[in-house]
Short mmCIF file of C-alpha atoms in Angstrom, two decimals:
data_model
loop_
_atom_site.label_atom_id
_atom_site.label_comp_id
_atom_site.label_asym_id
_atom_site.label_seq_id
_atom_site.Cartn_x
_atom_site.Cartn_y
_atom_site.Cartn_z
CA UNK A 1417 4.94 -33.47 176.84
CA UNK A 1418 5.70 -34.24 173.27
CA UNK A 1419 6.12 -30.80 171.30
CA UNK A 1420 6.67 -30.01 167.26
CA UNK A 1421 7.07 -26.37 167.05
CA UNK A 1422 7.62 -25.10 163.12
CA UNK A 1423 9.14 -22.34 161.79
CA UNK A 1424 11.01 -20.48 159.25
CA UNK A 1425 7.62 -19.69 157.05
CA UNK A 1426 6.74 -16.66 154.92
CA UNK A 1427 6.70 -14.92 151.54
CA UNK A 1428 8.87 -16.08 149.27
CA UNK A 1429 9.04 -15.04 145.46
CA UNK A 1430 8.86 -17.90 142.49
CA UNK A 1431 12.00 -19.44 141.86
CA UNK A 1432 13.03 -18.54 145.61
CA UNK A 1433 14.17 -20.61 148.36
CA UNK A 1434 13.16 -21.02 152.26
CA UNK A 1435 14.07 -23.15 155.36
CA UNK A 1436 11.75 -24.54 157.57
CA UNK A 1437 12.68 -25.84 160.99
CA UNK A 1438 11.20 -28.20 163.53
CA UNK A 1439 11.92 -27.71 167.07
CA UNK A 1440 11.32 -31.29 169.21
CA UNK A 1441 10.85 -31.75 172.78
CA UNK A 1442 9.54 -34.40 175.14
CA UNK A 1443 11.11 -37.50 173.25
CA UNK A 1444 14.21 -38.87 172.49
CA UNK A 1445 13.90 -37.11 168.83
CA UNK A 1446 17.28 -39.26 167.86
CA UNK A 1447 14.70 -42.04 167.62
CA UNK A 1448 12.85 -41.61 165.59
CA UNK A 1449 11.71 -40.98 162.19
CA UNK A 1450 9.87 -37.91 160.65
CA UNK A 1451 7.74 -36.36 158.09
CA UNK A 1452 6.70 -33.76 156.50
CA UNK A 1453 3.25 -33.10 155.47
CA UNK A 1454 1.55 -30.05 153.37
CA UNK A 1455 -1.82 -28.50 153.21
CA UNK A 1456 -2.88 -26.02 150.57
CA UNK A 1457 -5.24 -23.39 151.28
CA UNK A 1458 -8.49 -24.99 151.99
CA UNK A 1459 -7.14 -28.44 150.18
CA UNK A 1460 -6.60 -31.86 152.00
CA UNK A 1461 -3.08 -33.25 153.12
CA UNK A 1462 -0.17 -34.39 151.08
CA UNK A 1463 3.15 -36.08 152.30
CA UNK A 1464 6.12 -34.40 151.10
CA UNK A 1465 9.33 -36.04 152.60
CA UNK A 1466 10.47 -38.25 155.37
CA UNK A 1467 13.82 -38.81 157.41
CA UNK A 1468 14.92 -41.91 158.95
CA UNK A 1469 16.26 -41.43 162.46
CA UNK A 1470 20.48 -40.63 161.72
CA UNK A 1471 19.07 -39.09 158.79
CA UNK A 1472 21.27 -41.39 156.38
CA UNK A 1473 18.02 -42.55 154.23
CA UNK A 1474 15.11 -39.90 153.09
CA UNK A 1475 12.27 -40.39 150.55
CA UNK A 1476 10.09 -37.36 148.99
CA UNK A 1477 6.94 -37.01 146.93
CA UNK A 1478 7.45 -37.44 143.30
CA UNK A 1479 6.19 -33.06 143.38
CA UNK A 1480 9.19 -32.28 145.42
CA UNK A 1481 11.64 -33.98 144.23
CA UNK A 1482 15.12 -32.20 143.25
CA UNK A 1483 13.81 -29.26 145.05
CA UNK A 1484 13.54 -30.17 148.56
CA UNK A 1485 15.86 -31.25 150.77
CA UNK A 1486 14.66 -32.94 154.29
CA UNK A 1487 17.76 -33.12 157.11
CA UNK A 1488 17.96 -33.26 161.03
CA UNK A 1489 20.54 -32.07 163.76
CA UNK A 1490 19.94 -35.08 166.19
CA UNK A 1491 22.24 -32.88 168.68
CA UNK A 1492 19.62 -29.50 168.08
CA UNK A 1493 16.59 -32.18 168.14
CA UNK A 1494 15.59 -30.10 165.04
CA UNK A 1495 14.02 -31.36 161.62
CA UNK A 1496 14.81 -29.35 158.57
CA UNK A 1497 13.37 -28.62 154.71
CA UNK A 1498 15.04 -26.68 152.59
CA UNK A 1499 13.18 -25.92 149.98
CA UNK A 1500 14.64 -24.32 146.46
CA UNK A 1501 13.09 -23.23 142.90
CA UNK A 1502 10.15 -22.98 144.78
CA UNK A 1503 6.11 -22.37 142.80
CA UNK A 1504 3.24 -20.87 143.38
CA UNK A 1505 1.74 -25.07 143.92
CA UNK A 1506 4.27 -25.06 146.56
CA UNK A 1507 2.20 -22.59 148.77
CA UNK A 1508 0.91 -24.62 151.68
CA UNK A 1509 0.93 -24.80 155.59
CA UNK A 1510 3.74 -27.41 156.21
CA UNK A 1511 3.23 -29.70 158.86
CA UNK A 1512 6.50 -31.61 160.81
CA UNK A 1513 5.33 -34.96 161.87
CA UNK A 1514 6.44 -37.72 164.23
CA UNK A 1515 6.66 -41.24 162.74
CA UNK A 1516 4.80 -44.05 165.44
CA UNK A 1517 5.31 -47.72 164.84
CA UNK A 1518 3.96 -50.64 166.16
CA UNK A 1519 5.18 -54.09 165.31
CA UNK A 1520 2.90 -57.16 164.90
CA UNK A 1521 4.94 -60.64 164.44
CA UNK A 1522 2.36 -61.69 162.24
CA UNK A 1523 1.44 -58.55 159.97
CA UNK A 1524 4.50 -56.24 160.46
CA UNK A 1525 5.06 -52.61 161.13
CA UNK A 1526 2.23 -50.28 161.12
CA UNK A 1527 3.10 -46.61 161.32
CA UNK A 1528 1.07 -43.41 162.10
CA UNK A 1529 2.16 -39.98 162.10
CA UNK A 1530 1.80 -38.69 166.55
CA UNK A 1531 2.00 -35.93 167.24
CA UNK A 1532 2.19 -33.09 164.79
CA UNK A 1533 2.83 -29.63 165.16
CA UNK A 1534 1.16 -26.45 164.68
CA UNK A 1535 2.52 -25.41 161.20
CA UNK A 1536 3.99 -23.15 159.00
CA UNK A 1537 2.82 -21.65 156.12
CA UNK A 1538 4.58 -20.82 153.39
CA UNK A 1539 3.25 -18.19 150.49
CA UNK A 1540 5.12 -18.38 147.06
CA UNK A 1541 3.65 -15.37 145.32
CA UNK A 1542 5.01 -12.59 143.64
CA UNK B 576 0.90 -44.51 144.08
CA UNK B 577 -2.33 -45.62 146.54
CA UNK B 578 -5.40 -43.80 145.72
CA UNK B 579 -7.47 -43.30 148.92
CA UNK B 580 -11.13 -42.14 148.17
CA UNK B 581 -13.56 -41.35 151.40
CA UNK B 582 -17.27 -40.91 151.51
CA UNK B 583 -18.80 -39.17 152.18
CA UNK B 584 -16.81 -35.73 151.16
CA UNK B 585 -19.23 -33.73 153.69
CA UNK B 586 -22.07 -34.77 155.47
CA UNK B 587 -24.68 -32.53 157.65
CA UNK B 588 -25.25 -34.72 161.25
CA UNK B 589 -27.24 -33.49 164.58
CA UNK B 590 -25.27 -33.93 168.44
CA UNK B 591 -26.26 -37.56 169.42
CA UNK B 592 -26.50 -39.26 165.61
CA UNK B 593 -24.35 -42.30 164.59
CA UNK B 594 -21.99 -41.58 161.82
CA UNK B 595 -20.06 -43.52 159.96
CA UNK B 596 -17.25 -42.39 157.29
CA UNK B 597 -15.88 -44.77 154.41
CA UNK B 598 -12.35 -44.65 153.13
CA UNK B 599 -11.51 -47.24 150.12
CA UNK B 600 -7.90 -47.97 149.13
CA UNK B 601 -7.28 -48.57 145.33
CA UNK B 602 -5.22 -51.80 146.16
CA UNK B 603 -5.64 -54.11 149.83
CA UNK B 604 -3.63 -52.36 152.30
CA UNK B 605 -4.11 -55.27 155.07
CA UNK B 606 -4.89 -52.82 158.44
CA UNK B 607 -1.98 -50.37 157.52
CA UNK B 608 -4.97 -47.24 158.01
CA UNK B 609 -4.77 -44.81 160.23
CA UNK B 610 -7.62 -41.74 160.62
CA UNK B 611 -6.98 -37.96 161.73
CA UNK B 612 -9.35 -35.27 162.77
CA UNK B 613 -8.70 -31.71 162.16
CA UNK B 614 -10.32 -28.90 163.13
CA UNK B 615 -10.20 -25.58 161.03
CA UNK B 616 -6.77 -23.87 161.76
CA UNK B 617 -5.20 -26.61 163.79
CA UNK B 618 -3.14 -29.57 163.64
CA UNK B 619 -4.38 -32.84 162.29
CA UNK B 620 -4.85 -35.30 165.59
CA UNK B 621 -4.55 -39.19 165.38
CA UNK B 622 -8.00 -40.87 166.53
CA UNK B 623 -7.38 -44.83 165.15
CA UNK B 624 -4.67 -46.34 163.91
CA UNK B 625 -4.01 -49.90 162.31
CA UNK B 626 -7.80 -49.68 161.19
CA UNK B 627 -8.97 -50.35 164.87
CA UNK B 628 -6.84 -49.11 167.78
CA UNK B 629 -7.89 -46.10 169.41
CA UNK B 630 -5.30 -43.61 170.18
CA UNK B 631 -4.82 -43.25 173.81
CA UNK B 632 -7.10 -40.12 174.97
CA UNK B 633 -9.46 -40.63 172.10
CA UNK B 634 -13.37 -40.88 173.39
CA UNK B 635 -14.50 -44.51 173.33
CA UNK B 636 -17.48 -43.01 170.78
CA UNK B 637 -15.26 -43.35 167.99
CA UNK B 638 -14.00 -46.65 166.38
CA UNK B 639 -12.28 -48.02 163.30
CA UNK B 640 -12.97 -51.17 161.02
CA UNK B 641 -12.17 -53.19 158.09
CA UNK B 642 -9.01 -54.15 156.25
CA UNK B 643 -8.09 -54.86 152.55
CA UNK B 644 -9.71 -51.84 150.31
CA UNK B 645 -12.40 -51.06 152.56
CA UNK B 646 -12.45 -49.45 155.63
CA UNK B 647 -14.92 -47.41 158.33
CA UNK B 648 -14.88 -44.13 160.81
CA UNK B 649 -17.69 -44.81 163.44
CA UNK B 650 -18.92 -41.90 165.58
CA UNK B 651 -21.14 -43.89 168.04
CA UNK B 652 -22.77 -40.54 169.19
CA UNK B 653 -22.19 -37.00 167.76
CA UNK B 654 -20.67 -34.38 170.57
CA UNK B 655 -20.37 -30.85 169.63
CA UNK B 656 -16.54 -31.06 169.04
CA UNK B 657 -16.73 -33.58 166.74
CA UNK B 658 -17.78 -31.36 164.09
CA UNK B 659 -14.04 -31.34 162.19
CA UNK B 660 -12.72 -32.97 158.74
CA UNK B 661 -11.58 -36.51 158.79
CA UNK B 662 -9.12 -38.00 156.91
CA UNK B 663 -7.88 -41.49 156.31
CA UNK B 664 -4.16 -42.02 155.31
CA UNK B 665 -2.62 -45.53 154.25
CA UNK B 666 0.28 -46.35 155.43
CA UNK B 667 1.36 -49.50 153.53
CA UNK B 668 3.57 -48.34 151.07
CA UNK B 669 5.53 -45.52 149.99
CA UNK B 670 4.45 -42.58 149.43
CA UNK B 671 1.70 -42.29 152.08
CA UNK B 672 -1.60 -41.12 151.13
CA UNK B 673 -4.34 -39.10 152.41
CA UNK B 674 -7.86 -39.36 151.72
CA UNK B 675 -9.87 -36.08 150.48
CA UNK B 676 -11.47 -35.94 153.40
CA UNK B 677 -14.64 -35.65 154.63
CA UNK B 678 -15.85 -32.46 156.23
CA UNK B 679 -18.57 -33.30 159.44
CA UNK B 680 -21.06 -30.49 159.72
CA UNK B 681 -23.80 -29.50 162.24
CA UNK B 682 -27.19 -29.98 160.79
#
């Protein structure tokens, strides 16, 4: 079975920093590429960053940018954000994501984000 | 960035009615749409992507259509877990974008 588990969420003081984490099991997590996704208190959901699958290529939303830092340990099948200078916008349950693709010869790739995991939220508050 | 507007943003159904959600893009997006369901406290879950293919495990009741801007969420006939928030999310372009959602109530 395909499992995101998140962690490293909390209280965390303006201007502070936390690490979130992303255990994967059930797929070849090497494979693949991955997201992040956030959700503020009763609020709808916003892509923050993604990784490509040897993490040499990332992209982030134009909010994060500078602050955040996406990575992955292919040999801990883990994701990773590190997140700095961190605001009180930034509170959110953050969401790890897996990256699906299908590719048609005549359209191209279509992606989809399968499965996610449970979350983490993170409080920036003082 | 690609603007993704649904409508309704809540709507008030009974078990057994026909629903149907609308998410527009603010530029054609060919089929690159996908739709979640989320239920409160948990995990979005995919339902459709590429505007019509139904996840494997997803009921049959629900289906996907359209392409360009304009795009549908059918519910052929309301069951009592379907009451959740939808979203749509495009997935042509960088950055990817989420819909507002639409939050599916019991009448």
């Amino acid at each position: 079975e395909v499992q995101l588990v998140e962690s490293g969420g909390g209280l965390v003081q303006p201007g502070g920093s936390l690490r979130l984490s992303c255990a994967a099991s059930g797929f070849t997590f090497s494979s693949y590429w991955m997201h992040w996704v956030r959700q503020a208190p009763g609020k709808g959901l916003v892509w923050v960053s993604r990784i490509n699958s040897d993490g040499s290529s990332t992209s982030y939303a134009d909010s994060v940018k500078g602050r955040f830092t996406i990575s992955r340990d292919n040999a801990k099948n883990t994701l990773y954000l590190q997140m700095n200078s961190l605001r009180a916008e930034d509170t959110a349950v953050y969401y790890c994501a897996k990256e699906r693709t299908y590719y048609d010869i005549l359209t191209g790739y279509y992606s989809w984000f399968d499965p996610w995991g449970q979350g983490t939220l993170v409080t920036v508050s003082s | 960035d690609i603007q993704m507007t649904q409508s309704p943003s809540s709507l008030s159904a009974s078990v057994g009615d026909r629903v149907t959600i609308t998410c527009r893009a603010s530029q054609s997006i060919s089929s690159y749409l996908n739709w979640y369901q989320q239920k409160p406290g948990k995990a979005p879950k995919l339902l459709i992507y590429a505007a019509s293919s139904l996840q494997s495990g997803v009921p049959s009741r629900f289906s996907g259509s359209g392409s360009g801007t304009d795009f549908t969420l059918t519910i052929s006939s309301l069951q009592p877990e379907d009451f959740a928030t939808y979203y749509c999310q495009q997935s042509y372009s960088t950055p990817p974008t989420f819909g507002q959602g639409t939050r599916l109530e019991i009448k």
